[in-house]
Amino acid sequence: MKYEAVIGLEVHVQLKTQSKIFSASSAEFGGDANSKVDPVVIGMPGVLPVLNKKVVEYAVKMGMATNCTIARHSIFARKHYFYPDLPKGYQISQFEEPICEHGFIEVNADDGEARKINIERIHLEEDAGKSVHAEEYVAKNETLIDLNRAGVPLIEIVTEPDFRSPQEVYQYLTKIRQIVRYLEICDGNMDEGSMRCDANVSIRPVGQPELGTKTELKNMNSIRGVERALEYEIQRQISAVADGESIEQQTLLWNANKNITVAMRSKEYAHDYRYFPDPDLVPVLVSDEWRNSIAESLPELPEARKNRFMAEFKLPEYDATVITEEKELADYFEKAALTSKDPKITSNWIMGDVSRILNDGKITISEFSVPPKGLAELINLVADGTISQKIGKQVLDEILATGASAQKIVEDKGLVQISDVSAIESLVDGVLATHPDEFARFKNGEMKLMGFLVGQIMRASKGKVNPKIANEILRKKIE
Ligand code: ADP
Ligand code: MG
């Protein structure tokens, strides 16, 4: 029998606000344990939560960026469970009436068609604290509680079970991360837990409309990890069913070292969270006026920017995709392209040499010391033939080392490309005279020696010869 996978995701995004969702202590990551707490966070009796307005603004932005309907009226609910890192005994979340609903994101399905992944809801909630099971404490039979993370604002983005393959999930998560970074509401780092993904997965015979029993996968700390965990789990379920076993509804933890999923707990069929509206919090109201001003503050989003780069700068789709992956890189490109003579050559440089330098130095484009205008100046010197492509790379290294402008480096070092035909001709003659054997074979039709001879000419001129002219002259020699 042929099976298909059915997957739905719950993604938690930590919002990068200064203070917590319902109180004034810092929402910043890290610090000494329990240094970022206050009476609301530790659940003292008699204190009242007060909603941080920025949190709502960020959630609305995310909703708008994912085509959701934004609720004019939404409410908070208490979700009850007992866990040591949850001092109040309930988490403030949203249940009925979330802030955003009915959105979607498109991915490319395996068959090449666009597939709409429906977003059921985006709701607001507070994060819980952390139980620290460090070895030294476990040995003493102790667990420490750190409440720095308690009360950090989260949005949870829940999809319908619309994915049919792990690679669609990979694309979706990449887009979500890209959007939260463009919106500057979260750094999107899964390895640090600022973005977390629970993946629900089931299988069913192709053609069967009913959903199968799902398992829930947790503990993946990269987008690739989510993809791998799903690949593993889908195969596990298919083999289990082939062996006549039935799938048990349970939560599984991904073990990235062993590449397997491990049972964490059997999920009780009916969770009883005893949800009810939080009587301490008033409804969240988003007026049309506020909503419009948030809409106006939205940056151009990745998809729109990619399409504009293709239309405005005539970039191929591949270039536009790579260049708009990160907002900072897109900003850099756009500034450089507006002063350079050729946007396509600009994107070649950014995807090539600049990216290589960033990777080698493990830095981001914002830490790159050559400003966009400086790169554009260099590109223009290459584009108009003043210097060769090869010398251009050398000049870029020199700009990085000295901070001087491309123009100045080229002048000071006499790097201007030799385009004078008679000067090149004498260089060519010199090289042919010192390589008579190769020249003879070249004349006999061994065209692959062209590259060798041009290389020698470049060498003789320290890379300054215009290679196009050198090529032409060489060709003439065998006519
Ligand atoms: P739960 O009651 O376990 O929280 P929900 O119905 O709220 O389950 O769904 C949680 C997530 O699981 C959603 O993203 C949803 O799309 C997904 N999901 C629900 N049923 C299935 C299924 N049978 N197979 C795969 N994913 C599912
Ligand atoms: Mg649920």
CSV table of N, CA and C in Angstrom, one decimal, residues 345-431:
chain,number,residue,atom,x,y,z
A,345,ILE,N,25.9,42.5,-12.2
A,345,ILE,CA,27.3,42.4,-11.8
A,345,ILE,C,27.4,42.6,-10.3
A,346,THR,N,26.6,43.5,-9.8
A,346,THR,CA,26.6,43.8,-8.3
A,346,THR,C,26.2,42.5,-7.6
A,347,SER,N,25.1,41.9,-8.1
A,347,SER,CA,24.7,40.7,-7.3
A,347,SER,C,25.7,39.6,-7.5
A,348,ASN,N,26.4,39.5,-8.6
A,348,ASN,CA,27.5,38.5,-8.7
A,348,ASN,C,28.5,38.7,-7.7
A,349,TRP,N,28.9,40.0,-7.5
A,349,TRP,CA,30.0,40.3,-6.5
A,349,TRP,C,29.5,39.9,-5.1
A,350,ILE,N,28.3,40.3,-4.8
A,350,ILE,CA,27.8,40.1,-3.5
A,350,ILE,C,27.6,38.6,-3.2
A,351,MET,N,27.1,37.8,-4.2
A,351,MET,CA,26.9,36.4,-4.0
A,351,MET,C,28.2,35.6,-4.0
A,352,GLY,N,29.2,36.3,-4.7
A,352,GLY,CA,30.5,35.6,-4.9
A,352,GLY,C,31.5,36.1,-3.8
A,353,ASP,N,32.3,37.1,-4.2
A,353,ASP,CA,33.4,37.4,-3.3
A,353,ASP,C,33.0,38.0,-1.9
A,354,VAL,N,32.0,38.8,-1.9
A,354,VAL,CA,31.6,39.3,-0.6
A,354,VAL,C,31.1,38.2,0.3
A,355,SER,N,30.2,37.3,-0.2
A,355,SER,CA,29.8,36.2,0.6
A,355,SER,C,30.9,35.3,1.1
A,356,ARG,N,31.9,35.1,0.2
A,356,ARG,CA,33.0,34.3,0.6
A,356,ARG,C,33.8,35.0,1.8
A,357,ILE,N,33.9,36.3,1.7
A,357,ILE,CA,34.6,37.0,2.7
A,357,ILE,C,33.8,36.9,4.0
A,358,LEU,N,32.5,37.1,3.9
A,358,LEU,CA,31.7,37.0,5.1
A,358,LEU,C,31.8,35.6,5.8
A,359,ASN,N,31.7,34.6,4.9
A,359,ASN,CA,31.8,33.2,5.4
A,359,ASN,C,33.2,32.9,6.1
A,360,ASP,N,34.2,33.3,5.4
A,360,ASP,CA,35.6,33.1,5.9
A,360,ASP,C,35.8,33.8,7.3
A,361,GLY,N,35.2,35.0,7.4
A,361,GLY,CA,35.4,35.8,8.6
A,361,GLY,C,34.3,35.5,9.6
A,362,LYS,N,33.3,34.7,9.2
A,362,LYS,CA,32.2,34.4,10.1
A,362,LYS,C,31.6,35.7,10.6
A,363,ILE,N,31.3,36.6,9.6
A,363,ILE,CA,30.7,37.9,10.0
A,363,ILE,C,29.4,38.1,9.1
A,364,THR,N,28.6,39.0,9.6
A,364,THR,CA,27.4,39.3,8.8
A,364,THR,C,27.6,40.5,7.9
A,365,ILE,N,26.7,40.7,7.0
A,365,ILE,CA,26.9,41.9,6.1
A,365,ILE,C,26.9,43.2,6.9
A,366,SER,N,26.2,43.3,8.0
A,366,SER,CA,26.3,44.5,8.8
A,366,SER,C,27.7,44.8,9.4
A,367,GLU,N,28.5,43.7,9.5
A,367,GLU,CA,29.8,43.8,10.0
A,367,GLU,C,30.9,44.0,8.9
A,368,PHE,N,30.4,44.0,7.7
A,368,PHE,CA,31.3,44.1,6.5
A,368,PHE,C,31.8,45.5,6.4
A,369,SER,N,33.1,45.7,6.4
A,369,SER,CA,33.6,47.1,6.5
A,369,SER,C,33.6,47.9,5.2
A,370,VAL,N,33.3,47.3,4.1
A,370,VAL,CA,33.2,48.0,2.8
A,370,VAL,C,31.8,48.5,2.6
A,371,PRO,N,31.5,49.8,2.6
A,371,PRO,CA,30.1,50.3,2.5
A,371,PRO,C,29.6,50.0,1.0
A,372,PRO,N,28.3,49.9,0.9
A,372,PRO,CA,27.7,49.6,-0.5
A,372,PRO,C,28.3,50.5,-1.6
A,373,LYS,N,28.5,51.8,-1.2
A,373,LYS,CA,29.0,52.7,-2.3
A,373,LYS,C,30.4,52.4,-2.7
A,374,GLY,N,31.2,51.9,-1.7
A,374,GLY,CA,32.6,51.5,-1.9
A,374,GLY,C,32.6,50.3,-2.9
A,375,LEU,N,31.7,49.4,-2.6
A,375,LEU,CA,31.7,48.2,-3.5
A,375,LEU,C,31.3,48.6,-4.9
A,376,ALA,N,30.3,49.5,-5.0
A,376,ALA,CA,29.8,50.0,-6.3
A,376,ALA,C,30.9,50.6,-7.1
A,377,GLU,N,31.7,51.4,-6.4
A,377,GLU,CA,32.8,52.1,-7.1
A,377,GLU,C,33.7,51.1,-7.7
A,378,LEU,N,34.0,50.1,-6.9
A,378,LEU,CA,34.9,49.0,-7.4
A,378,LEU,C,34.3,48.3,-8.6
A,379,ILE,N,33.0,48.0,-8.5
A,379,ILE,CA,32.3,47.3,-9.5
A,379,ILE,C,32.3,48.1,-10.8
A,380,ASN,N,32.1,49.4,-10.7
A,380,ASN,CA,32.1,50.3,-11.9
A,380,ASN,C,33.5,50.3,-12.6
A,381,LEU,N,34.5,50.2,-11.8
A,381,LEU,CA,35.9,50.1,-12.4
A,381,LEU,C,36.1,48.9,-13.2
A,382,VAL,N,35.4,47.8,-12.7
A,382,VAL,CA,35.5,46.5,-13.5
A,382,VAL,C,34.6,46.6,-14.7
A,383,ALA,N,33.4,47.1,-14.4
A,383,ALA,CA,32.4,47.1,-15.5
A,383,ALA,C,32.8,48.0,-16.7
A,384,ASP,N,33.5,49.1,-16.4
A,384,ASP,CA,33.9,50.0,-17.5
A,384,ASP,C,35.3,49.6,-18.1
A,385,GLY,N,35.8,48.5,-17.6
A,385,GLY,CA,37.1,48.0,-18.2
A,385,GLY,C,38.3,48.7,-17.6
A,386,THR,N,38.2,49.6,-16.7
A,386,THR,CA,39.4,50.2,-16.1
A,386,THR,C,40.3,49.2,-15.5
A,387,ILE,N,39.7,48.2,-14.8
A,387,ILE,CA,40.5,47.1,-14.2
A,387,ILE,C,39.9,45.8,-14.6
A,388,SER,N,40.7,44.8,-14.5
A,388,SER,CA,40.1,43.4,-14.9
A,388,SER,C,39.4,42.9,-13.7
A,389,GLN,N,38.6,41.9,-14.0
A,389,GLN,CA,37.8,41.2,-12.9
A,389,GLN,C,38.8,40.7,-11.8
A,390,LYS,N,39.9,40.1,-12.3
A,390,LYS,CA,40.9,39.5,-11.4
A,390,LYS,C,41.5,40.6,-10.5
A,391,ILE,N,41.9,41.7,-11.1
A,391,ILE,CA,42.5,42.8,-10.3
A,391,ILE,C,41.4,43.3,-9.4
A,392,GLY,N,40.2,43.3,-9.8
A,392,GLY,CA,39.1,43.7,-8.9
A,392,GLY,C,39.1,43.0,-7.6
A,393,LYS,N,39.3,41.7,-7.7
A,393,LYS,CA,39.3,40.9,-6.4
A,393,LYS,C,40.4,41.3,-5.5
A,394,GLN,N,41.6,41.6,-6.2
A,394,GLN,CA,42.7,42.0,-5.5
A,394,GLN,C,42.4,43.4,-4.8
A,395,VAL,N,41.8,44.2,-5.5
A,395,VAL,CA,41.5,45.6,-5.0
A,395,VAL,C,40.5,45.5,-3.8
A,396,LEU,N,39.6,44.5,-3.9
A,396,LEU,CA,38.6,44.3,-2.8
A,396,LEU,C,39.4,44.0,-1.5
A,397,ASP,N,40.3,43.0,-1.7
A,397,ASP,CA,41.2,42.7,-0.5
A,397,ASP,C,41.9,43.9,0.1
A,398,GLU,N,42.4,44.7,-0.8
A,398,GLU,CA,43.1,45.9,-0.5
A,398,GLU,C,42.2,46.9,0.3
A,399,ILE,N,41.0,47.0,-0.2
A,399,ILE,CA,40.0,47.9,0.4
A,399,ILE,C,39.8,47.5,1.9
A,400,LEU,N,39.6,46.1,2.0
A,400,LEU,CA,39.4,45.6,3.3
A,400,LEU,C,40.6,45.8,4.3
A,401,ALA,N,41.8,45.7,3.7
A,401,ALA,CA,43.0,45.8,4.5
A,401,ALA,C,43.2,47.2,4.9
A,402,THR,N,43.0,48.1,4.0
A,402,THR,CA,43.5,49.5,4.2
A,402,THR,C,42.3,50.5,4.4
A,403,GLY,N,41.2,50.2,3.9
A,403,GLY,CA,40.1,51.1,4.0
A,403,GLY,C,40.1,52.2,2.9
A,404,ALA,N,41.1,52.1,2.0
A,404,ALA,CA,41.2,53.1,1.0
A,404,ALA,C,40.1,52.9,-0.1
A,405,SER,N,39.9,53.9,-0.9
A,405,SER,CA,38.8,53.7,-2.0
A,405,SER,C,39.4,52.9,-3.1
A,406,ALA,N,38.5,52.3,-3.9
A,406,ALA,CA,39.0,51.5,-5.0
A,406,ALA,C,39.8,52.3,-6.0
A,407,GLN,N,39.2,53.5,-6.3
A,407,GLN,CA,39.8,54.4,-7.2
A,407,GLN,C,41.3,54.7,-6.8
A,408,LYS,N,41.5,55.0,-5.5
A,408,LYS,CA,42.8,55.4,-5.0
A,408,LYS,C,43.8,54.2,-5.1
A,409,ILE,N,43.3,53.0,-4.8
A,409,ILE,CA,44.2,51.9,-4.8
A,409,ILE,C,44.6,51.6,-6.3
A,410,VAL,N,43.7,51.7,-7.2
A,410,VAL,CA,44.0,51.5,-8.6
A,410,VAL,C,45.0,52.5,-9.1
A,411,GLU,N,44.8,53.7,-8.7
A,411,GLU,CA,45.8,54.8,-9.1
A,411,GLU,C,47.2,54.6,-8.5
A,412,ASP,N,47.2,54.4,-7.2
A,412,ASP,CA,48.4,54.3,-6.5
A,412,ASP,C,49.2,53.1,-6.9
A,413,LYS,N,48.6,52.0,-7.2
A,413,LYS,CA,49.3,50.8,-7.6
A,413,LYS,C,49.4,50.5,-9.1
A,414,GLY,N,48.9,51.5,-9.8
A,414,GLY,CA,49.0,51.4,-11.3
A,414,GLY,C,48.4,50.1,-11.8
A,415,LEU,N,47.1,49.9,-11.4
A,415,LEU,CA,46.5,48.6,-11.7
A,415,LEU,C,45.6,48.7,-13.0
A,416,VAL,N,45.6,49.9,-13.6
A,416,VAL,CA,44.7,50.1,-14.7
A,416,VAL,C,44.9,49.0,-15.8
A,417,GLN,N,43.9,48.5,-16.3
A,417,GLN,CA,43.9,47.4,-17.2
A,417,GLN,C,44.6,47.9,-18.5
A,418,ILE,N,45.4,47.0,-19.1
A,418,ILE,CA,46.0,47.3,-20.4
A,418,ILE,C,45.0,46.9,-21.5
A,419,SER,N,44.5,48.0,-22.2
A,419,SER,CA,43.6,47.7,-23.3
A,419,SER,C,44.1,48.1,-24.6
A,420,ASP,N,45.4,48.7,-24.5
A,420,ASP,CA,46.0,49.1,-25.7
A,420,ASP,C,46.5,48.0,-26.6
A,421,VAL,N,45.9,47.9,-27.8
A,421,VAL,CA,46.1,46.7,-28.6
A,421,VAL,C,47.6,46.4,-28.9
A,422,SER,N,48.3,47.5,-29.3
A,422,SER,CA,49.7,47.2,-29.7
A,422,SER,C,50.5,46.8,-28.4
A,423,ALA,N,50.2,47.3,-27.3
A,423,ALA,CA,50.9,46.9,-26.0
A,423,ALA,C,50.6,45.4,-25.7
A,424,ILE,N,49.4,45.0,-25.9
A,424,ILE,CA,49.0,43.6,-25.7
A,424,ILE,C,49.7,42.7,-26.7
A,425,GLU,N,49.7,43.2,-27.9
A,425,GLU,CA,50.3,42.4,-29.0
A,425,GLU,C,51.8,42.1,-28.7
A,426,SER,N,52.5,43.0,-28.2
A,426,SER,CA,53.9,42.7,-27.9
A,426,SER,C,54.0,41.8,-26.7
A,427,LEU,N,53.1,41.9,-25.7
A,427,LEU,CA,53.1,40.9,-24.6
A,427,LEU,C,52.8,39.5,-25.2
A,428,VAL,N,51.8,39.4,-26.1
A,428,VAL,CA,51.5,38.1,-26.7
A,428,VAL,C,52.7,37.5,-27.4
A,429,ASP,N,53.3,38.3,-28.2
A,429,ASP,CA,54.5,37.9,-29.0
A,429,ASP,C,55.5,37.3,-28.0
A,430,GLY,N,55.8,38.1,-26.9
A,430,GLY,CA,56.8,37.6,-26.0
A,430,GLY,C,56.4,36.3,-25.4
A,431,VAL,N,55.2,36.0,-25.1
A,431,VAL,CA,54.8,34.8,-24.5
A,431,VAL,C,54.9,33.6,-25.5
